[in-house]
């Protein structure tokens, strides 16, 4: 089968024929129908996840189960499944505390590297983060597979593995947004646009979209933002305060992946309000905050790994929201790419030319 391999960090991927190994007892072999490209994948191709080349990247997909190991109980051959970027093993320290977004399976999936295939020369190929979906097939642990009973297009369902879950989860699971609130969303890429749709569903009274790219601001308005803030018009913190009685927003959600945006989101949160950070600039980035904000403002500053998702609960419920048309995936998928076009997808994501590029391995 064919897979896109990271042969070298910071270099174009190569699409090659590889030989997939048989699934282990707790794994299923899955044919990948579609895989969403996430900016985290571009970071991984630069060494962010410490994966050692050659590896297969990608962590959010939908596919069909072709074969299961003898200990697999969660999925069956022939089922359509979402491959999630987060795991839910059900037994680790975190899962036992009802905090599966920190499941040891996701970080444990990287160390030691999971060998999944051999290349034409017989060398080991691993899977980034223990996942790896930019391939026609892969062997995946059942702790990150969730069956979806849906006939929706694969290019929409594949976003349930990361983008939809991270965006909606940040609003429903982490912020626990109250109806009638004011919400500022900093950054309107795919994640911010999912947050805006979730905030609308949660009954936010004011949804303020902060975004420098005009087309993204306009789309934010189409998807539910009530106010559009262009940072070019002046300090976005002051603009948000001006729209919220001078206090700041009840909730500020950072979805830009920059430390500047994180600090701005804290500053534009009203005293005793809630700030949620979801982006990632680089592994060694640091955020500087005002000590007043940090120590005595009463602001809740929350980190959101995969939207605090419980994938076995959230993937089906968010899939049902797609089914009912409550969230709109159409404008979020900018382009479909064949496996051979994956370097175009990487470039377009890095240049912010697309919201979500979807790889269809074929
Ligand atoms: Zn776990
Ligand atoms: Zn992702």
Short mmCIF file of C-alpha atoms and ligand atoms in Angstrom, two decimals, residues 74 87-96 99-106 143, ligand 1:
data_model
loop_
_atom_site.label_atom_id
_atom_site.label_comp_id
_atom_site.label_asym_id
_atom_site.label_seq_id
_atom_site.Cartn_x
_atom_site.Cartn_y
_atom_site.Cartn_z
CA UNK A 74 -14.61 -1.60 20.26
CA UNK A 87 -7.00 8.23 22.79
CA UNK A 88 -9.30 6.87 25.47
CA UNK A 89 -7.78 3.66 26.80
CA UNK A 90 -10.20 3.48 29.72
CA UNK A 91 -7.68 2.12 32.21
CA UNK A 92 -4.75 4.54 32.65
CA UNK A 93 -4.25 7.02 35.52
CA UNK A 94 -6.06 9.80 33.61
CA UNK A 95 -8.91 7.74 32.18
CA UNK A 96 -9.55 6.42 35.71
CA UNK A 99 -9.73 12.92 32.16
CA UNK A 100 -9.16 10.93 28.95
CA UNK A 101 -7.90 13.98 27.02
CA UNK A 102 -4.68 13.40 28.97
CA UNK A 103 -4.80 9.62 28.36
CA UNK A 104 -1.41 7.97 28.55
CA UNK A 105 -2.19 6.26 25.25
CA UNK A 106 -1.69 9.44 23.25
CA UNK A 143 -8.28 3.03 21.90
ZN1 LIG B 1 -6.16 6.30 29.18
#
